[in-house]
Coordinates of C-alpha atoms in Angstrom, one line a residue:
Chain A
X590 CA 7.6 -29.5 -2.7
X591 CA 10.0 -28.0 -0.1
X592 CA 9.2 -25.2 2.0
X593 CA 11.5 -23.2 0.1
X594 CA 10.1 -23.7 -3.4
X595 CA 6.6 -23.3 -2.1
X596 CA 7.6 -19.9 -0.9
X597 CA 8.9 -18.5 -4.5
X598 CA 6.0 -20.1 -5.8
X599 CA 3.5 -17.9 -3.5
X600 CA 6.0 -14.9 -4.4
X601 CA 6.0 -15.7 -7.4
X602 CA 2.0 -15.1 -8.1
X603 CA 2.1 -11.5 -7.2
X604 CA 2.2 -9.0 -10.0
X605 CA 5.8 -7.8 -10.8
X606 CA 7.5 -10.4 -9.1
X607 CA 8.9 -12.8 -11.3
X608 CA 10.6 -16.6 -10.4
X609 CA 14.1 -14.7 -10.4
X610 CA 12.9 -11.8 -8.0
X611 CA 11.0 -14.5 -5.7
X612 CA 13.7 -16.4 -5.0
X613 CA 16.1 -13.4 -4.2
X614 CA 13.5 -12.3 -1.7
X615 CA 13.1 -15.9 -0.2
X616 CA 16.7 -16.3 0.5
X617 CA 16.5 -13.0 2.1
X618 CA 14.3 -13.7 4.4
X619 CA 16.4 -17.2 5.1
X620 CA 19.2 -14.5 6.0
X621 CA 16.5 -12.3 7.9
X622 CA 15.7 -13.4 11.8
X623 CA 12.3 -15.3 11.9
X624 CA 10.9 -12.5 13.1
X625 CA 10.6 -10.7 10.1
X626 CA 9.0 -13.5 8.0
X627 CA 6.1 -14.2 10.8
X628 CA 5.6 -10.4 11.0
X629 CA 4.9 -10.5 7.1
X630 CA 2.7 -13.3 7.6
X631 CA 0.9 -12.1 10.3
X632 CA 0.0 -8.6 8.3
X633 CA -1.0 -10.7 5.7
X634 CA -3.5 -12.6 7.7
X635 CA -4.6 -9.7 9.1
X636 CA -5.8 -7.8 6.0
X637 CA -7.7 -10.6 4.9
X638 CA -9.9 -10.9 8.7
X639 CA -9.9 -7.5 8.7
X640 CA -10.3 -5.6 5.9
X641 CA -13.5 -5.1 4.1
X642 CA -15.1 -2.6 1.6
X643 CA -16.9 0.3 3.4
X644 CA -20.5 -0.5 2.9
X645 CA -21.5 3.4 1.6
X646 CA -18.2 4.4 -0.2
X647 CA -16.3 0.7 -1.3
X648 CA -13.2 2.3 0.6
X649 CA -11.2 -0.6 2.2
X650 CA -11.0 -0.1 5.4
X651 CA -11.2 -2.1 9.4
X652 CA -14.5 -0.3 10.2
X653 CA -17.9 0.6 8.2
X654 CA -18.2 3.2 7.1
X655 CA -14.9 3.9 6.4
X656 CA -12.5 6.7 8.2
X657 CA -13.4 9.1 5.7
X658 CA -17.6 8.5 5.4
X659 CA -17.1 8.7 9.2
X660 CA -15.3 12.1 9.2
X661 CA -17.5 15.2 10.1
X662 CA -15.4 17.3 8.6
X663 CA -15.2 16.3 5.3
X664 CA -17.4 17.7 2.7
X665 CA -20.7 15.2 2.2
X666 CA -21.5 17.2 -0.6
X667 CA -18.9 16.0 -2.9
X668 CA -18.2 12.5 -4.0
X669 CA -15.0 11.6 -6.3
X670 CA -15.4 8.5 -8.0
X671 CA -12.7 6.2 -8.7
X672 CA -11.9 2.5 -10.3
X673 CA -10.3 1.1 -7.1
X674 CA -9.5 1.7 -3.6
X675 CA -5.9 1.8 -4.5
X676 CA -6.7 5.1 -6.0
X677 CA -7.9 7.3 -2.8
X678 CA -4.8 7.1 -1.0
X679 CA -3.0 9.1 -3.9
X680 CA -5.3 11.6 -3.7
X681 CA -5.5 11.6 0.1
X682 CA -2.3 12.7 -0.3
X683 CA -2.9 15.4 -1.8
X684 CA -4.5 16.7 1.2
X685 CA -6.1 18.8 -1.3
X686 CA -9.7 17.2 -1.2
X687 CA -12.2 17.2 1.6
X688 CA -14.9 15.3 -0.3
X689 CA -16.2 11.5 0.1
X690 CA -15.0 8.9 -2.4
X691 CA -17.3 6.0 -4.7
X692 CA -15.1 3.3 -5.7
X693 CA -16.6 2.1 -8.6
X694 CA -14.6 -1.5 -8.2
X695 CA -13.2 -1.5 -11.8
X696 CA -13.6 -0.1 -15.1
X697 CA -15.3 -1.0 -18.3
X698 CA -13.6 -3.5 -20.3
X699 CA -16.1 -5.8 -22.5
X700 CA -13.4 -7.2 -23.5
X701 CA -12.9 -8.3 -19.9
X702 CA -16.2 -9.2 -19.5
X703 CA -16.5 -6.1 -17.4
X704 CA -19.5 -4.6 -17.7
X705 CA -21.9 -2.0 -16.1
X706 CA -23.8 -4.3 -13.7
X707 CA -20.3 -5.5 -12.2
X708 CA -19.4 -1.5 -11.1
X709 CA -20.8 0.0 -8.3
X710 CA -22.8 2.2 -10.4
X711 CA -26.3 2.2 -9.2
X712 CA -24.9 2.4 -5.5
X713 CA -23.6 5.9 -6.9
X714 CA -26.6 6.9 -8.5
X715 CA -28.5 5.7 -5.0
X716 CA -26.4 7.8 -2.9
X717 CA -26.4 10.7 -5.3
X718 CA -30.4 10.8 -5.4
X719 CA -30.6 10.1 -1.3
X720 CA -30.0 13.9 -1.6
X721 CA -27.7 16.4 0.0
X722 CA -24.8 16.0 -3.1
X723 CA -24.2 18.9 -4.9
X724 CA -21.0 17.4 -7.2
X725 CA -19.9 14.1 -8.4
X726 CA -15.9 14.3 -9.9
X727 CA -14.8 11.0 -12.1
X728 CA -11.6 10.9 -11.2
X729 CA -11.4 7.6 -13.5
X730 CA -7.8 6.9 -15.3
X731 CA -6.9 9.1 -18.5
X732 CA -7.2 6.2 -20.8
X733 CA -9.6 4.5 -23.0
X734 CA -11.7 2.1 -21.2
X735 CA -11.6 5.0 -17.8
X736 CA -13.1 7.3 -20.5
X737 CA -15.3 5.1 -21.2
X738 CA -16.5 4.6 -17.5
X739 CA -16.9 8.1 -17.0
X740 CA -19.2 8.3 -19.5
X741 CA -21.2 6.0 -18.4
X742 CA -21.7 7.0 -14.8
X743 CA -22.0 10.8 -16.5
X744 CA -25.0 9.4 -18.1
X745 CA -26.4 7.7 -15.3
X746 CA -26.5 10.6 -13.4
X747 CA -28.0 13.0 -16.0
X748 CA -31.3 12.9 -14.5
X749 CA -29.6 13.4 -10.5
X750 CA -29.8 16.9 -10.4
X751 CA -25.8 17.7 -9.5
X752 CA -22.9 19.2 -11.6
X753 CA -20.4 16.2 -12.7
X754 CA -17.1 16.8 -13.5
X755 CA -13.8 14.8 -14.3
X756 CA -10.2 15.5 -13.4
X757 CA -8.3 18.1 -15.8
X758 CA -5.9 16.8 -18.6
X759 CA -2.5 18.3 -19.4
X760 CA 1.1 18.3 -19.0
X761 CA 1.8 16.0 -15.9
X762 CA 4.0 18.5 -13.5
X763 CA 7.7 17.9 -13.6
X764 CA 7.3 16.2 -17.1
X765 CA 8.9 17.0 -20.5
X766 CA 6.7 18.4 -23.2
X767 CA 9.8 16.8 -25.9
X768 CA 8.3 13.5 -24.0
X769 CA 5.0 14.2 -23.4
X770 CA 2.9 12.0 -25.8
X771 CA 0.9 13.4 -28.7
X772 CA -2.8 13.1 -26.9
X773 CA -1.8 14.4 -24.4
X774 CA -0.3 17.6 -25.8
X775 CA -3.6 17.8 -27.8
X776 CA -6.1 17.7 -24.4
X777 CA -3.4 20.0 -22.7
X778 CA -3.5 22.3 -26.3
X779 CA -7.7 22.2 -25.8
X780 CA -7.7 23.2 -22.3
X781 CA -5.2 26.0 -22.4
X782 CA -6.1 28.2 -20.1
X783 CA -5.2 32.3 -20.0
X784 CA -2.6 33.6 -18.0
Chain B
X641 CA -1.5 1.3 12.2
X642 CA -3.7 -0.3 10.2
X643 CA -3.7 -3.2 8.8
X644 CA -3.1 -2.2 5.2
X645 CA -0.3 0.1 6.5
X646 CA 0.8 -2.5 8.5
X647 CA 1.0 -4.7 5.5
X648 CA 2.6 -1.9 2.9
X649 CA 5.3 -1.6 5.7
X650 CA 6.4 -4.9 6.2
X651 CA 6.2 -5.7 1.8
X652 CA 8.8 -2.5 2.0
X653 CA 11.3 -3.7 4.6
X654 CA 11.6 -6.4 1.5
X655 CA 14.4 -5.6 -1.3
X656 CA 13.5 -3.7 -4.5
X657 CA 10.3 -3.3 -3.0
X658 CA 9.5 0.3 -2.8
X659 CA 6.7 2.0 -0.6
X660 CA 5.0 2.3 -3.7
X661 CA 5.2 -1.5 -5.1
X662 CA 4.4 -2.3 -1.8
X663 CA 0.8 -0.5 -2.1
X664 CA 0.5 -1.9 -5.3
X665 CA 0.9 -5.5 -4.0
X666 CA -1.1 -5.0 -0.9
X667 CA -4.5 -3.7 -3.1
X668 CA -3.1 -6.5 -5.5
X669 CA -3.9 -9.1 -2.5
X670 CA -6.9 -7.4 -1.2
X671 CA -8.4 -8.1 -4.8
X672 CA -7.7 -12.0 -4.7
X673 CA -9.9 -14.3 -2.6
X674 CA -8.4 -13.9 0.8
X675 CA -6.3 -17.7 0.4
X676 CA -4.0 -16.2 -1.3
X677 CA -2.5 -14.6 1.4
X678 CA -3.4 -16.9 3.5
X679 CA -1.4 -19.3 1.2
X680 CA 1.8 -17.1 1.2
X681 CA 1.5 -16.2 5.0
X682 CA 1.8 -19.8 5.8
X683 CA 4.7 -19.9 3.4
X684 CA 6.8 -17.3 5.3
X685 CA 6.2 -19.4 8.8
X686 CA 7.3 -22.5 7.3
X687 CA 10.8 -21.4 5.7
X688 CA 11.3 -19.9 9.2
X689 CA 9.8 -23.4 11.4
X690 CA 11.5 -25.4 8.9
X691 CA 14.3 -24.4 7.1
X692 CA 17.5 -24.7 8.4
X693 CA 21.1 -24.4 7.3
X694 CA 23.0 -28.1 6.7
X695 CA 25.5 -29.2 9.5
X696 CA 27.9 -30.1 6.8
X697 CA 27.8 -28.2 4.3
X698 CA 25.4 -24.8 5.2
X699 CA 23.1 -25.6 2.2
X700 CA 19.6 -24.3 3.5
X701 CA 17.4 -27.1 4.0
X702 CA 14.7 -28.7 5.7
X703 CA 16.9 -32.0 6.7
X704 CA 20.5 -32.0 8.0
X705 CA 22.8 -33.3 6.5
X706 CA 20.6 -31.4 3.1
X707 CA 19.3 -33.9 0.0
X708 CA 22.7 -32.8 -1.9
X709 CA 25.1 -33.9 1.0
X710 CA 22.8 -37.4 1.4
X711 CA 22.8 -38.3 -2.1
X712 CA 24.5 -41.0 -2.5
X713 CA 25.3 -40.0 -6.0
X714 CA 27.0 -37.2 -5.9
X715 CA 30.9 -37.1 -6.0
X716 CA 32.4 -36.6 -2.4
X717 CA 35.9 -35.4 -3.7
X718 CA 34.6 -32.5 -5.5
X719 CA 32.7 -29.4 -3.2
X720 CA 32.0 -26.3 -4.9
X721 CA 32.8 -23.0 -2.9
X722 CA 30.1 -21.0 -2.7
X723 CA 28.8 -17.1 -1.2
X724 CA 25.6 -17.8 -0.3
X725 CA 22.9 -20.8 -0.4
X726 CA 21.0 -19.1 -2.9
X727 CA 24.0 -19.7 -5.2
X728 CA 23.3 -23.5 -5.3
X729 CA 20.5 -23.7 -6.9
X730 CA 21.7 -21.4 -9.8
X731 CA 24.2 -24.4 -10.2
X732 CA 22.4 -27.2 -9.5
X733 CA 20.0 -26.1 -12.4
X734 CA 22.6 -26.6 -15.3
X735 CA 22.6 -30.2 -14.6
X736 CA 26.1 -30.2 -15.0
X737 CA 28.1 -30.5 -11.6
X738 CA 28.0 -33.7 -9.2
X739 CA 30.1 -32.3 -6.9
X740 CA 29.3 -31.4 -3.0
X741 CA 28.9 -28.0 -1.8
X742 CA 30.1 -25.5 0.9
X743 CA 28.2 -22.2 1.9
X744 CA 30.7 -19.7 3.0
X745 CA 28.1 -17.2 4.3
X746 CA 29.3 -14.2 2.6
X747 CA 32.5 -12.8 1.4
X748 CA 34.8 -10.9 2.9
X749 CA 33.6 -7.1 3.0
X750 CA 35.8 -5.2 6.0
X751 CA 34.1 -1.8 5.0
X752 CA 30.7 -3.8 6.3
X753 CA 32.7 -5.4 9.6
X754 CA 32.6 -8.6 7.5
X755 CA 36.1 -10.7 8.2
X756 CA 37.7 -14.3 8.0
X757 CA 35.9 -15.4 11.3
X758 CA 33.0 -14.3 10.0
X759 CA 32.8 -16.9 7.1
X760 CA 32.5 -20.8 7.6
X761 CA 36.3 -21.0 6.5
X762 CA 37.8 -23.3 9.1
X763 CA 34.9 -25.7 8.7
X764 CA 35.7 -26.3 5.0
X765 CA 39.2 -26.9 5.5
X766 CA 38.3 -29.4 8.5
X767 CA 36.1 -30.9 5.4
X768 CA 39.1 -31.2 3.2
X769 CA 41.7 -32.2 5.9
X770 CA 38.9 -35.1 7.5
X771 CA 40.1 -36.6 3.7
X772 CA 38.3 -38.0 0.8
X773 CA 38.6 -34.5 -1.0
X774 CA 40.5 -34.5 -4.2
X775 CA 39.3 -30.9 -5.6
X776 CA 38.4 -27.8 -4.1
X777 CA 36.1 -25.3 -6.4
X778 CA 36.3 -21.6 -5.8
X779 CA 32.2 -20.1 -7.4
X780 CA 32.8 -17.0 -5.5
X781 CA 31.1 -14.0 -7.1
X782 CA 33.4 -12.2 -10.4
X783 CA 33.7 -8.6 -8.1
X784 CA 36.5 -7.5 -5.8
X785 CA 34.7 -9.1 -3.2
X786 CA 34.3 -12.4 -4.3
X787 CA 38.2 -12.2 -5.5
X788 CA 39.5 -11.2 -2.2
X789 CA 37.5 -14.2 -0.4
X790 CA 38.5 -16.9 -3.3
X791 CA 42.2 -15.4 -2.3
X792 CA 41.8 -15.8 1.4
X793 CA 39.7 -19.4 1.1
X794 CA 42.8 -20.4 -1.2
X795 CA 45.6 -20.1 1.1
X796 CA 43.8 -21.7 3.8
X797 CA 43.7 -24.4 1.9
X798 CA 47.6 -24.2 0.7
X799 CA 48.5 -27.0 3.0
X800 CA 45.3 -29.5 2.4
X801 CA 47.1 -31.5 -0.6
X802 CA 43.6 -30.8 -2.8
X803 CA 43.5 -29.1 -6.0
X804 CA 42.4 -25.7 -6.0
X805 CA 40.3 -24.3 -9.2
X806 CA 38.0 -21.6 -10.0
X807 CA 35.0 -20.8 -12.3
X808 CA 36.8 -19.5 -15.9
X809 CA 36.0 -15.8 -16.5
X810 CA 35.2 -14.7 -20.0
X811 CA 32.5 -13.4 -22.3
X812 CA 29.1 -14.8 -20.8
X813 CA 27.1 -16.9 -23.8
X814 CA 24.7 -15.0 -25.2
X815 CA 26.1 -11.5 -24.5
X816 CA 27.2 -8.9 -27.2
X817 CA 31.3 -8.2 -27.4
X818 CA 29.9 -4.5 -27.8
X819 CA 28.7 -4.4 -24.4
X820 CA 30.8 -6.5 -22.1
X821 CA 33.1 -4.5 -20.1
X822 CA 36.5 -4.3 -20.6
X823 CA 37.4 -6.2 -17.4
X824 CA 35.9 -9.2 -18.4
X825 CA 37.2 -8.6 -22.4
X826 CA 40.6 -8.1 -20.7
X827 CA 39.8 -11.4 -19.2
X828 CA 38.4 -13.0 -22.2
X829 CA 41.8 -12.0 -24.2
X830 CA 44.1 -13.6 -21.2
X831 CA 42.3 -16.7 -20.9
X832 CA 42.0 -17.3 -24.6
X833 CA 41.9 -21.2 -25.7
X834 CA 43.5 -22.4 -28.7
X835 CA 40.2 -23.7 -31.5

């Protein structure tokens, strides 16, 4: 195989990018100087020596515990859970939150073969009941099998002693209600709030 | 930086990858067992240690003179015109063309500084002059561009005693009539064939 087709083939295995896309991208790094190709390759290697799950949150991150279980300024008293790692920076973003994060590491999906030993559950309920947590948000994803999840954890931590609570439902910001799908008008419809 | 942001940053510098695919790809990677990057980081240093353009005809290859312009097999009075290298393979897959190949580099774009001296012109009419060549094939892209640089290409060649031809324009196979645009119907309706 020639170095070229073995590049769309590795580009190729990423989600998204189909054989079409890969090959575009290869021959645009042909036209690229070398450079930009080794620096690819080289932040590649790098997130795999040094990126690892934060050993008390499941953050990714270069050091354990993770930027944010390091910080003393965030609130330890508050611990959003969500599916993935992916998830914190969007609501980093925010700069809304102050809290810790639990990445659960997935979602239940029997159908998947996903099931509640392979989420970080008891490592929640662990940290929870070492004390000193006041809230737990499930900040899981609006759809079935997230619902599902939330449950779950919700009743894992009945007996934990602190107020759990999950992410509001609604109108997304900036959307259309003439587009807005019909379960989701319902939740927003059941949560109305007075003005 | 870190090295996830490191990593986002450099998937972004890539086209159609947004800063947001780019996240999504990274966490994507961070999720497989770490060879797969590994895999595709070594796959960006080879195209750049290896791959080089073809001293004949700027095919991108890992041998010069490129398996095309060493096949004994193909038809040395025939090269096909092309943009770019990528363009090859889009031939090469119909099966149908024996020909030889020349990469022009690009096409003439003077709004983006790109001109005659630019494109590897002289060296396909010193092809065609050295002898041998009975046909020259214009696969320029069907835009302004790609016109203008089939134009230019053509009457450098005016005085090289080779026949000069061009892909046919028309309705592409598969398409609707309802959606084609009228250029190319207006084309369709010139270059009509008798059934």
């Amino acid at each position: 195989m020639s170095a070229i087709d073995d590049l769309v083939s590795e580009l190729s295995r990423l989600p998204t990018i189909g054989r079409k896309s890969a090959l575009r991208l290869t021959y645009h790094l042909l036209r690229q100087p070398g450079e930009q190709s080794r620096r690819l390759a080289a932040a590649l290697i790098a997130i795999v020596e040094k990126v690892k799950p934060c050993a008390e949150c499941g953050n990714l991150t270069e050091a354990s515990p993770c930027a944010l279980c390091a910080d003393p300024r965030r609130d330890r008293s508050i611990i959003c859970v969500v599916e993935e790692a992916s998830d914190i920076p969007a609501i980093e973003r925010t700069g809304e939150y102050r809290g810790l994060y639990h990445v659960l590491g997935g979602r239940l999906a029997p159908l998947d073969g996903v099931g509640p030993e392979d989420l970080a559950v008891a490592q929640l309920v662990r940290r929870v009941t070492a004390g000193g947590v006041r809230e737990v948000i499930l900040a899981t994803n609006p759809k079935l099998e997230g619902e599902a999840t939330a449950l779950y954890v919700q009743e894992q931590l009945r007996d934990a002693g602190v107020t759990v609570s999950r992410l509001a439902r609604g109108l997304p910001i900036g959307g259309d209600l003439e587009y807005a799908d019909g379960v989701t008008i319902v939740q927003a419809l059941a949560a109305r709030r007075a003005m």
